[in-house]
Amino acid sequence: MILVTGGAGFIGSNFVLNWLAHHDEPVINLDVLTYAGNLENLATLKHDARHAFVHGDICDGNLVLQLLRNHKPRAIIHFAAESHVDRSILGPEAFVQTNIMGTFRLLEAARAYLAESDDAIKNSFRFVHVSTDEVYGTLAPDDPAFTETHRIAPNSPYSASKAAADHLVRSYYHTYKMPVVTSNCSNNYGPYQFPEKLIPLIIHNALAGKKLPIYGDGLQVRDWLYVIDHCTAIEAALERGKLGETYNVGGCNEQPNLVVVRTLCEILDQLRPRASGGSYADQMTFVADRPGHDRRYAIDATKIMRDLGWKPAETFATGIRKTVEWYVNNSAWVSNVTSGAYREWVGKQYGGAAPAAPAGGKV
Ligand code: NAD
Ligand code: DAU
C-alpha cells in the first residue's frame, strides 16, 4: 500500500481517485482537513475498502511513525501543504509550519521507520515529494524555461516554504540515504480545485454574476497542466524515478492570465449563455496586483519525458473544456464549497461532528 498526505485536497484527491481507478493497491490518506481539504472529493470511495482516511496532521511525527509501523506502506506520496500564494502573503506562519516543519516531521518519521526495517523494505521504499515550479522564482519573457538546475529563487512565503522543504528532502537523501524523488510542477487545473485559485474562481464568479478579478495588467504567464497529467507524472516518479533526482513537470502550455480568463469566458458563453446577453468577459475587472507577483513561469519537462517516458495526455484546449464542463455539471460541489457546507461532510459521511481544528488522527 501507499501513504498519501493531503489526499483530500485538489491534486491529492485527484491522485487517489486516479490511483484506485487503475490499481488495486490500497491507499492510506492522511489529511488534517484544513479549509482546502474536502472529503466530498472522495465520496465515491465511501464503501471502497482500498481507501483508508486518517484525520491527522503531518506535523504529528508520532502519528506518522505509528502509521508507517502499522501499515508498512511501500511509499509516501507527499502532497500535504498550504498551497495558496495569496494566503501566504496574508499569513505566512501556517506555511512555515506545514510546508517546512510538516515535511521535516514526515522525513524524520520515515527515517526512524526505515532504521528499524529489514532490507526488503529499505530497498523498495520511496518518499515522493510533490513540489512546485515556484521555487525557481520568476522568468523574463525571453528566458529559457526552468530546468532542474535552475537556481532556486523563491519570491513568496509559499514558494520559500516549498523551497525549504525541497532542500530538506534533498539533504535527507545525501545525509541519510533516504530514498527520495522530488517533482516540481507548474500550475494545475481540473476538477475539485478550491475556488480561491484562478480557474475555478473565474468560473464560479462568472456564473454567479460577480466580477472577474485580474491582478495587475493580467499579462503574467503560467504554464498550465491538467491535474491528471500531473498525477501520471508523480506515478512515473514513484515507479521509475531515480533516487535523489528532481523532475520538472509541465504542460508546455504557457498562457497569459488574460488569455486564460477570456478562454474560460468563451467556453462559458457556449455552455451557459448569460441570461442578460453579452459575454462573461464583460465581468472582467482589473484589480490591484499581488505583492511580489512572479511575472512568468515556464517548465522544461525534457528530463521526465526523456528519462521516465512521461508525457501529458491533455492539450490546454481539451483540458480546459473538460474542466469548465466539470464545474458547470457539479454546481452542488461548488456551492457546498463556497457556502462552507463541505465542512459538514465528515459528520454526514462518518457520523459525529465534523472536524474543526487540526487534531490527532486515529490510526
Ligand atoms: P490544496 O491546498 O488543494 O490541498 C492541500 C491538502 O493538504 C488539503 O487537503 C489540506 O487539508 C492538506 N493539509 C494541509 N496541511 C496539512 C497538514 N499539516 N497535515 C495534513 N494535511 C494537511 O493543494 P493542492 O493544490 O492540491 O497542492 C498539493 C501539493 O502540490 C502541494 O504540495 C503543492 O505545493 C503542490 N503543487 C500544487 C500545484 C497547483 O497548481 N495546485 C502545482 C505544483 C505543485
Ligand atoms: O506554479 C505552481 C503553483 O501554481 C502552485 O505551486 C500553487 O500551489 C498554485 O496555487 C499555483 O500558484 P499561482 O499563484 O500561479 O496560482 P493562482 O491560481 O493563485 O494564480 C494564477 C495566476 O492568476 C497568477 O498570476 C495570479 C493570477 N490571479 C489569481 C487570482 C486568484 C488573478 O489575476 N486573479 C485572481 O483572482
GROMACS .gro file of C-alpha atoms and ligand atoms in nm:
model
  443
    1MET     CA    1   0.000   0.000   0.000
    2ILE     CA    2   0.095   0.364  -0.030
    3LEU     CA    3   0.059   0.651   0.217
    4VAL     CA    4  -0.068   0.973   0.062
    5THR     CA    5  -0.054   1.301   0.257
    6GLY     CA    6  -0.300   1.578   0.169
    7GLY     CA    7  -0.521   1.339  -0.027
    8ALA     CA    8  -0.839   1.537   0.045
    9GLY     CA    9  -0.708   1.844  -0.138
   10PHE     CA   10  -0.722   1.926  -0.506
   11ILE     CA   11  -0.430   1.730  -0.652
   12GLY     CA   12  -0.420   1.470  -0.375
   13SER     CA   13  -0.784   1.370  -0.421
   14ASN     CA   14  -0.740   1.351  -0.799
   15PHE     CA   15  -0.434   1.135  -0.739
   16VAL     CA   16  -0.616   0.897  -0.501
   17LEU     CA   17  -0.919   0.865  -0.733
   18ASN     CA   18  -0.698   0.809  -1.037
   19TRP     CA   19  -0.476   0.563  -0.849
   20LEU     CA   20  -0.766   0.348  -0.734
   21ALA     CA   21  -0.921   0.361  -1.081
   22HIS     CA   22  -0.607   0.197  -1.219
   23HIS     CA   23  -0.459  -0.006  -0.931
   24ASP     CA   24  -0.584  -0.236  -0.659
   25GLU     CA   25  -0.306  -0.130  -0.423
   26PRO     CA   26  -0.465   0.032  -0.114
   27VAL     CA   27  -0.413   0.392  -0.009
   28ILE     CA   28  -0.387   0.539   0.340
   29ASN     CA   29  -0.484   0.902   0.312
   30LEU     CA   30  -0.351   1.129   0.590
   31ASP     CA   31  -0.508   1.474   0.586
   32VAL     CA   32  -0.579   1.727   0.860
   33LEU     CA   33  -0.868   1.879   0.661
   34THR     CA   34  -0.779   2.245   0.654
   35TYR     CA   35  -1.020   2.470   0.463
   36ALA     CA   36  -0.868   2.315   0.145
   37GLY     CA   37  -0.934   1.955   0.245
   38ASN     CA   38  -1.270   1.822   0.134
   39LEU     CA   39  -1.374   1.461   0.186
   40GLU     CA   40  -1.662   1.517  -0.053
   41ASN     CA   41  -1.398   1.488  -0.328
   42LEU     CA   42  -1.358   1.125  -0.222
   43ALA     CA   43  -1.728   1.046  -0.181
   44THR     CA   44  -1.716   0.773  -0.447
   45LEU     CA   45  -1.471   0.582  -0.226
   46LYS     CA   46  -1.707   0.570   0.072
   47HIS     CA   47  -1.750   0.191   0.052
   48ASP     CA   48  -1.412   0.118  -0.103
   49ALA     CA   49  -1.203  -0.091   0.137
   50ARG     CA   50  -0.888   0.005  -0.055
   51HIS     CA   51  -0.909   0.363   0.079
   52ALA     CA   52  -0.849   0.440   0.447
   53PHE     CA   53  -0.881   0.800   0.556
   54VAL     CA   54  -0.685   0.915   0.861
   55HIS     CA   55  -0.771   1.255   1.001
   56GLY     CA   56  -0.442   1.387   1.127
   57ASP     CA   57  -0.156   1.631   1.093
   58ILE     CA   58   0.173   1.559   0.915
   59CYS     CA   59   0.337   1.767   1.190
   60ASP     CA   60   0.241   1.489   1.434
   61GLY     CA   61   0.552   1.275   1.397
   62ASN     CA   62   0.430   1.006   1.637
   63LEU     CA   63   0.112   0.960   1.437
   64VAL     CA   64   0.307   0.929   1.112
   65LEU     CA   65   0.552   0.680   1.263
   66GLN     CA   66   0.265   0.472   1.401
   67LEU     CA   67   0.100   0.468   1.058
   68LEU     CA   68   0.424   0.355   0.896
   69ARG     CA   69   0.480   0.081   1.155
   70ASN     CA   70   0.122  -0.046   1.141
   71HIS     CA   71   0.069  -0.044   0.765
   72LYS     CA   72   0.421  -0.072   0.620
   73PRO     CA   73   0.344   0.128   0.304
   74ARG     CA   74   0.597   0.098   0.025
   75ALA     CA   75   0.588   0.473  -0.037
   76ILE     CA   76   0.487   0.813   0.096
   77ILE     CA   77   0.344   1.045  -0.170
   78HIS     CA   78   0.365   1.385  -0.001
   79PHE     CA   79   0.110   1.642  -0.123
   80ALA     CA   80   0.003   1.798   0.208
   81ALA     CA   81   0.077   2.169   0.213
   82GLU     CA   82  -0.058   2.517   0.244
   83SER     CA   83  -0.076   2.593  -0.128
   84HIS     CA   84  -0.219   2.939  -0.197
   85VAL     CA   85   0.024   3.225  -0.263
   86ASP     CA   86  -0.223   3.499  -0.165
   87ARG     CA   87  -0.290   3.333   0.171
   88SER     CA   88   0.085   3.306   0.231
   89ILE     CA   89   0.112   3.682   0.188
   90LEU     CA   90  -0.165   3.743   0.443
   91GLY     CA   91  -0.044   3.481   0.692
   92PRO     CA   92   0.288   3.308   0.627
   93GLU     CA   93   0.313   3.118   0.956
   94ALA     CA   94   0.092   2.825   0.860
   95PHE     CA   95   0.310   2.781   0.550
   96VAL     CA   96   0.626   2.759   0.757
   97GLN     CA   97   0.457   2.518   0.995
   98THR     CA   98   0.306   2.272   0.748
   99ASN     CA   99   0.534   2.303   0.447
  100ILE     CA  100   0.864   2.310   0.635
  101MET     CA  101   0.801   2.155   0.978
  102GLY     CA  102   0.545   1.910   0.841
  103THR     CA  103   0.785   1.786   0.574
  104PHE     CA  104   1.060   1.764   0.836
  105ARG     CA  105   0.840   1.553   1.066
  106LEU     CA  106   0.747   1.321   0.779
  107LEU     CA  107   1.112   1.277   0.686
  108GLU     CA  108   1.205   1.207   1.047
  109ALA     CA  109   0.926   0.950   1.083
  110ALA     CA  110   1.032   0.783   0.758
  111ARG     CA  111   1.395   0.780   0.877
  112ALA     CA  112   1.302   0.617   1.208
  113TYR     CA  113   1.080   0.364   1.030
  114LEU     CA  114   1.348   0.267   0.777
  115ALA     CA  115   1.611   0.237   1.050
  116GLU     CA  116   1.409  -0.040   1.216
  117SER     CA  117   1.300  -0.208   0.889
  118ASP     CA  118   1.453  -0.501   0.707
  119ASP     CA  119   1.646  -0.467   0.381
  120ALA     CA  120   1.349  -0.560   0.163
  121ILE     CA  121   1.154  -0.258   0.294
  122LYS     CA  122   1.459  -0.032   0.293
  123ASN     CA  123   1.534  -0.115  -0.070
  124SER     CA  124   1.184  -0.073  -0.207
  125PHE     CA  125   1.064   0.227  -0.003
  126ARG     CA  126   1.015   0.564  -0.178
  127PHE     CA  127   0.949   0.917  -0.047
  128VAL     CA  128   0.795   1.115  -0.333
  129HIS     CA  129   0.793   1.486  -0.256
  130VAL     CA  130   0.546   1.692  -0.459
  131SER     CA  131   0.678   2.042  -0.513
  132THR     CA  132   0.626   2.340  -0.738
  133ASP     CA  133   0.795   2.536  -1.016
  134GLU     CA  134   0.752   2.847  -0.799
  135VAL     CA  135   1.073   2.757  -0.612
  136TYR     CA  136   1.264   2.881  -0.919
  137GLY     CA  137   1.118   3.232  -0.895
  138THR     CA  138   1.029   3.436  -1.199
  139LEU     CA  139   1.138   3.445  -1.567
  140ALA     CA  140   1.176   3.736  -1.810
  141PRO     CA  141   0.976   3.700  -2.135
  142ASP     CA  142   1.266   3.559  -2.340
  143ASP     CA  143   1.436   3.349  -2.071
  144PRO     CA  144   1.458   2.974  -2.135
  145ALA     CA  145   1.213   2.762  -1.936
  146PHE     CA  146   1.309   2.627  -1.591
  147THR     CA  147   1.530   2.318  -1.596
  148GLU     CA  148   1.607   2.115  -1.284
  149THR     CA  149   1.936   2.301  -1.245
  150HIS     CA  150   1.781   2.648  -1.249
  151ARG     CA  151   1.878   2.844  -0.938
  152ILE     CA  152   1.631   2.831  -0.651
  153ALA     CA  153   1.497   3.185  -0.601
  154PRO     CA  154   1.152   3.184  -0.438
  155ASN     CA  155   0.965   3.514  -0.414
  156SER     CA  156   0.664   3.445  -0.190
  157PRO     CA  157   0.638   3.295   0.158
  158TYR     CA  158   0.461   3.000  -0.007
  159SER     CA  159   0.737   2.929  -0.257
  160ALA     CA  160   1.008   2.994   0.005
  161SER     CA  161   0.848   2.735   0.234
  162LYS     CA  162   0.828   2.484  -0.052
  163ALA     CA  163   1.191   2.552  -0.143
  164ALA     CA  164   1.293   2.494   0.219
  165ALA     CA  165   1.106   2.162   0.213
  166ASP     CA  166   1.279   2.065  -0.115
  167HIS     CA  167   1.616   2.138   0.046
  168LEU     CA  168   1.532   1.924   0.350
  169VAL     CA  169   1.423   1.637   0.124
  170ARG     CA  170   1.745   1.667  -0.076
  171SER     CA  171   1.955   1.673   0.240
  172TYR     CA  172   1.791   1.353   0.372
  173TYR     CA  173   1.892   1.175   0.053
  174HIS     CA  174   2.254   1.286   0.076
  175THR     CA  175   2.291   1.256   0.454
  176TYR     CA  176   2.072   0.959   0.547
  177LYS     CA  177   2.030   0.786   0.207
  178MET     CA  178   1.655   0.845   0.233
  179PRO     CA  179   1.512   0.713  -0.099
  180VAL     CA  180   1.355   1.040  -0.219
  181VAL     CA  181   1.231   1.164  -0.556
  182THR     CA  182   1.108   1.524  -0.596
  183SER     CA  183   0.881   1.668  -0.865
  184ASN     CA  184   0.850   2.040  -0.938
  185CYS     CA  185   0.529   2.103  -1.129
  186SER     CA  186   0.367   2.403  -1.295
  187ASN     CA  187   0.010   2.530  -1.243
  188ASN     CA  188  -0.252   2.256  -1.231
  189TYR     CA  189  -0.618   2.288  -1.324
  190GLY     CA  190  -0.909   2.044  -1.325
  191PRO     CA  191  -1.191   1.910  -1.105
  192TYR     CA  192  -1.202   1.965  -0.726
  193GLN     CA  193  -0.980   2.274  -0.718
  194PHE     CA  194  -1.070   2.511  -0.437
  195PRO     CA  195  -1.224   2.825  -0.588
  196GLU     CA  196  -0.957   3.056  -0.449
  197LYS     CA  197  -0.728   2.965  -0.742
  198LEU     CA  198  -0.763   3.149  -1.073
  199ILE     CA  199  -0.950   2.899  -1.292
  200PRO     CA  200  -1.222   2.775  -1.052
  201LEU     CA  201  -1.258   3.127  -0.908
  202ILE     CA  202  -1.324   3.276  -1.251
  203ILE     CA  203  -1.575   3.002  -1.344
  204HIS     CA  204  -1.758   3.044  -1.014
  205ASN     CA  205  -1.763   3.424  -1.022
  206ALA     CA  206  -1.873   3.432  -1.386
  207LEU     CA  207  -2.174   3.207  -1.323
  208ALA     CA  208  -2.257   3.395  -1.000
  209GLY     CA  209  -2.265   3.726  -1.193
  210LYS     CA  210  -1.966   3.858  -0.997
  211LYS     CA  211  -1.659   4.050  -1.115
  212LEU     CA  212  -1.370   3.850  -1.262
  213PRO     CA  213  -1.063   3.994  -1.084
  214ILE     CA  214  -0.746   4.026  -1.296
  215TYR     CA  215  -0.436   4.113  -1.094
  216GLY     CA  216  -0.225   4.399  -1.236
  217ASP     CA  217  -0.216   4.402  -1.616
  218GLY     CA  218  -0.312   4.034  -1.650
  219LEU     CA  219  -0.004   3.959  -1.860
  220GLN     CA  220   0.161   3.726  -1.609
  221VAL     CA  221   0.232   3.391  -1.772
  222ARG     CA  222   0.173   3.047  -1.623
  223ASP     CA  223   0.237   2.700  -1.773
  224TRP     CA  224  -0.092   2.512  -1.727
  225LEU     CA  225  -0.114   2.134  -1.681
  226TYR     CA  226  -0.428   1.922  -1.646
  227VAL     CA  227  -0.427   1.770  -1.298
  228ILE     CA  228  -0.444   1.404  -1.410
  229ASP     CA  229  -0.132   1.461  -1.619
  230HIS     CA  230   0.041   1.575  -1.300
  231CYS     CA  231  -0.083   1.257  -1.127
  232THR     CA  232   0.063   1.034  -1.400
  233ALA     CA  233   0.394   1.221  -1.372
  234ILE     CA  234   0.402   1.152  -0.996
  235GLU     CA  235   0.333   0.784  -1.064
  236ALA     CA  236   0.621   0.781  -1.312
  237ALA     CA  237   0.844   0.942  -1.047
  238LEU     CA  238   0.733   0.679  -0.793
  239GLU     CA  239   0.784   0.379  -1.018
  240ARG     CA  240   1.080   0.485  -1.231
  241GLY     CA  241   1.229   0.800  -1.075
  242LYS     CA  242   1.598   0.789  -0.992
  243LEU     CA  243   1.668   0.831  -0.621
  244GLY     CA  244   1.779   1.178  -0.520
  245GLU     CA  245   1.668   1.330  -0.851
  246THR     CA  246   1.421   1.610  -0.918
  247TYR     CA  247   1.190   1.614  -1.220
  248ASN     CA  248   1.023   1.922  -1.364
  249VAL     CA  249   0.665   1.864  -1.478
  250GLY     CA  250   0.475   2.098  -1.707
  251GLY     CA  251   0.227   2.116  -1.987
  252CYS     CA  252   0.436   2.301  -2.249
  253ASN     CA  253   0.148   2.539  -2.237
  254GLU     CA  254   0.233   2.897  -2.145
  255GLN     CA  255  -0.062   3.136  -2.133
  256PRO     CA  256  -0.101   3.491  -2.004
  257ASN     CA  257  -0.375   3.518  -1.742
  258LEU     CA  258  -0.585   3.740  -1.970
  259VAL     CA  259  -0.593   3.466  -2.234
  260VAL     CA  260  -0.690   3.204  -1.974
  261VAL     CA  261  -0.975   3.420  -1.844
  262ARG     CA  262  -1.100   3.505  -2.195
  263THR     CA  263  -1.089   3.133  -2.288
  264LEU     CA  264  -1.297   3.047  -1.981
  265CYS     CA  265  -1.548   3.317  -2.072
  266GLU     CA  266  -1.578   3.190  -2.431
  267ILE     CA  267  -1.645   2.832  -2.317
  268LEU     CA  268  -1.899   2.953  -2.060
  269ASP     CA  269  -2.067   3.169  -2.325
  270GLN     CA  270  -2.124   2.848  -2.525
  271LEU     CA  271  -2.221   2.620  -2.234
  272ARG     CA  272  -2.427   2.863  -2.023
  273PRO     CA  273  -2.509   3.180  -2.220
  274ARG     CA  274  -2.573   3.479  -1.990
  275ALA     CA  275  -2.943   3.542  -1.936
  276SER     CA  276  -2.882   3.915  -1.985
  277GLY     CA  277  -2.695   3.861  -2.315
  278GLY     CA  278  -2.337   3.971  -2.381
  279SER     CA  279  -2.027   3.779  -2.280
  280TYR     CA  280  -1.897   3.678  -1.938
  281ALA     CA  281  -1.587   3.871  -2.047
  282ASP     CA  282  -1.788   4.188  -1.969
  283GLN     CA  283  -1.743   4.095  -1.600
  284MET     CA  284  -1.361   4.115  -1.622
  285THR     CA  285  -1.212   4.381  -1.397
  286PHE     CA  286  -0.853   4.484  -1.327
  287VAL     CA  287  -0.763   4.491  -0.957
  288ALA     CA  288  -0.450   4.568  -0.753
  289ASP     CA  289  -0.160   4.338  -0.829
  290ARG     CA  290  -0.036   4.063  -0.593
  291PRO     CA  291   0.273   4.186  -0.400
  292GLY     CA  292   0.591   4.024  -0.537
  293HIS     CA  293   0.387   3.875  -0.824
  294ASP     CA  294   0.604   3.642  -1.035
  295ARG     CA  295   0.579   3.751  -1.397
  296ARG     CA  296   0.634   3.425  -1.580
  297TYR     CA  297   0.676   3.053  -1.511
  298ALA     CA  298   0.768   2.801  -1.781
  299ILE     CA  299   0.877   2.442  -1.738
  300ASP     CA  300   1.128   2.250  -1.944
  301ALA     CA  301   0.996   1.894  -1.896
  302THR     CA  302   1.258   1.728  -2.118
  303LYS     CA  303   1.409   1.525  -1.833
  304ILE     CA  304   1.091   1.350  -1.718
  305MET     CA  305   0.981   1.293  -2.077
  306ARG     CA  306   1.317   1.151  -2.181
  307ASP     CA  307   1.414   0.955  -1.869
  308LEU     CA  308   1.076   0.838  -1.739
  309GLY     CA  309   0.877   0.827  -2.064
  310TRP     CA  310   0.607   1.062  -1.928
  311LYS     CA  311   0.405   1.299  -2.143
  312PRO     CA  312   0.081   1.488  -2.084
  313ALA     CA  313  -0.233   1.338  -2.238
  314GLU     CA  314  -0.433   1.663  -2.250
  315THR     CA  315  -0.377   1.978  -2.451
  316PHE     CA  316  -0.491   2.305  -2.296
  317ALA     CA  317  -0.787   2.310  -2.537
  318THR     CA  318  -0.913   1.966  -2.432
  319GLY     CA  319  -0.828   2.001  -2.063
  320ILE     CA  320  -0.982   2.343  -2.012
  321ARG     CA  321  -1.309   2.247  -2.182
  322LYS     CA  322  -1.335   1.931  -1.969
  323THR     CA  323  -1.265   2.141  -1.662
  324VAL     CA  324  -1.530   2.405  -1.734
  325GLU     CA  325  -1.781   2.128  -1.810
  326TRP     CA  326  -1.698   1.962  -1.478
  327TYR     CA  327  -1.762   2.280  -1.276
  328VAL     CA  328  -2.082   2.353  -1.469
  329ASN     CA  329  -2.207   1.997  -1.414
  330ASN     CA  330  -2.102   1.986  -1.048
  331SER     CA  331  -2.266   2.301  -0.920
  332ALA     CA  332  -2.359   2.123  -0.594
  333TRP     CA  333  -1.989   2.063  -0.520
  334VAL     CA  334  -1.913   2.428  -0.596
  335SER     CA  335  -2.196   2.561  -0.381
  336ASN     CA  336  -2.104   2.329  -0.092
  337VAL     CA  337  -1.751   2.464  -0.106
  338THR     CA  338  -1.842   2.829  -0.146
  339SER     CA  339  -2.109   2.814   0.126
  340GLY     CA  340  -1.882   2.620   0.362
  341ALA     CA  341  -2.129   2.328   0.372
  342TYR     CA  342  -1.849   2.088   0.274
  343ARG     CA  343  -1.720   2.125   0.629
  344GLU     CA  344  -2.025   1.928   0.743
  345TRP     CA  345  -1.939   1.642   0.508
  346VAL     CA  346  -1.734   1.441   0.753
  347GLY     CA  347  -2.019   1.447   1.004
  348LYS     CA  348  -2.267   1.331   0.741
  349GLN     CA  349  -2.031   1.078   0.595
  350TYR     CA  350  -1.893   0.918   0.907
  351GLY     CA  351  -2.131   1.030   1.181
  352GLY     CA  352  -2.038   1.259   1.469
  353ALA     CA  353  -1.917   1.613   1.445
  354ALA     CA  354  -1.718   1.749   1.155
  355PRO     CA  355  -1.354   1.804   1.250
  356ALA     CA  356  -1.273   2.164   1.321
  357ALA     CA  357  -0.918   2.241   1.426
  358PRO     CA  358  -0.628   2.009   1.344
  359ALA     CA  359  -0.649   1.704   1.566
  360GLY     CA  360  -0.451   1.389   1.618
  361GLY     CA  361  -0.572   1.116   1.385
  362LYS     CA  362  -0.695   0.767   1.457
  363VAL     CA  363  -0.458   0.502   1.331
  364NAD     P1  364  -0.462   2.202  -0.170
  364NAD     O1  365  -0.445   2.326  -0.088
  364NAD     O2  366  -0.580   2.189  -0.258
  364NAD     O3  367  -0.462   2.074  -0.073
  364NAD     C1  368  -0.373   2.060   0.033
  364NAD     C2  369  -0.423   1.944   0.120
  364NAD     O4  370  -0.328   1.927   0.227
  364NAD     C3  371  -0.558   1.970   0.186
  364NAD     O5  372  -0.639   1.855   0.178
  364NAD     C4  373  -0.523   2.001   0.331
  364NAD     O6  374  -0.625   1.967   0.423
  364NAD     C5  375  -0.399   1.915   0.350
  364NAD     N1  376  -0.312   1.964   0.457
  364NAD     C6  377  -0.269   2.091   0.478
  364NAD     N2  378  -0.194   2.098   0.589
  364NAD     C7  379  -0.186   1.971   0.638
  364NAD     C8  380  -0.121   1.913   0.750
  364NAD     N3  381  -0.049   1.987   0.834
  364NAD     N4  382  -0.134   1.779   0.770
  364NAD     C9  383  -0.209   1.703   0.685
  364NAD     N5  384  -0.274   1.754   0.578
  364NAD    C10  385  -0.262   1.886   0.555
  364NAD     O7  386  -0.327   2.187  -0.251
  364NAD     P2  387  -0.303   2.129  -0.399
  364NAD     O8  388  -0.324   2.238  -0.496
  364NAD     O9  389  -0.376   2.003  -0.411
  364NAD    O10  390  -0.144   2.102  -0.391
  364NAD    C11  391  -0.096   1.976  -0.343
  364NAD    C12  392   0.055   1.979  -0.347
  364NAD    O11  393   0.100   2.003  -0.479
  364NAD    C13  394   0.116   2.091  -0.261
  364NAD    O12  395   0.231   2.040  -0.200
  364NAD    C14  396   0.151   2.199  -0.362
  364NAD    O13  397   0.261   2.275  -0.319
  364NAD    C15  398   0.187   2.114  -0.483
  364NAD     N6  399   0.166   2.179  -0.615
  364NAD    C16  400   0.047   2.237  -0.645
  364NAD    C17  401   0.028   2.290  -0.771
  364NAD    C18  402  -0.103   2.354  -0.811
  364NAD    O14  403  -0.112   2.413  -0.920
  364NAD     N7  404  -0.209   2.343  -0.732
  364NAD    C19  405   0.131   2.287  -0.866
  364NAD    C20  406   0.253   2.228  -0.829
  364NAD    C21  407   0.269   2.172  -0.703
  365DAU     O1  408   0.309   2.717  -1.037
  365DAU     C1  409   0.258   2.623  -0.948
  365DAU     C2  410   0.172   2.693  -0.844
  365DAU     O2  411   0.052   2.731  -0.910
  365DAU     C3  412   0.141   2.605  -0.724
  365DAU     O3  413   0.260   2.575  -0.656
  365DAU     C4  414   0.044   2.677  -0.629
  365DAU     O4  415   0.007   2.590  -0.523
  365DAU     C5  416  -0.080   2.714  -0.708
  365DAU     O5  417  -0.166   2.789  -0.624
  365DAU     C6  418  -0.044   2.798  -0.830
  365DAU     O6  419   0.009   2.927  -0.791
  365DAU     P1  420  -0.035   3.063  -0.866
  365DAU     O7  421  -0.015   3.176  -0.773
  365DAU     O8  422   0.027   3.071  -1.002
  365DAU     O9  423  -0.192   3.030  -0.887
  365DAU     P2  424  -0.324   3.120  -0.875
  365DAU    O10  425  -0.435   3.039  -0.929
  365DAU    O11  426  -0.339   3.178  -0.739
  365DAU    O12  427  -0.294   3.239  -0.976
  365DAU     C7  428  -0.266   3.214  -1.114
  365DAU     C8  429  -0.238   3.348  -1.179
  365DAU    O13  430  -0.359   3.423  -1.183
  365DAU     C9  431  -0.139   3.431  -1.104
  365DAU    O14  432  -0.059   3.506  -1.196
  365DAU    C10  433  -0.225   3.526  -1.020
  365DAU    C11  434  -0.344   3.547  -1.112
  365DAU     N1  435  -0.473   3.571  -1.044
  365DAU    C12  436  -0.510   3.485  -0.945
  365DAU    C13  437  -0.630   3.504  -0.879
  365DAU    C14  438  -0.671   3.410  -0.767
  365DAU    C15  439  -0.554   3.676  -1.084
  365DAU    O15  440  -0.519   3.752  -1.177
  365DAU     N2  441  -0.673   3.694  -1.020
  365DAU    C16  442  -0.714   3.614  -0.917
  365DAU    O16  443  -0.824   3.637  -0.860
   0.00000   0.00000   0.00000
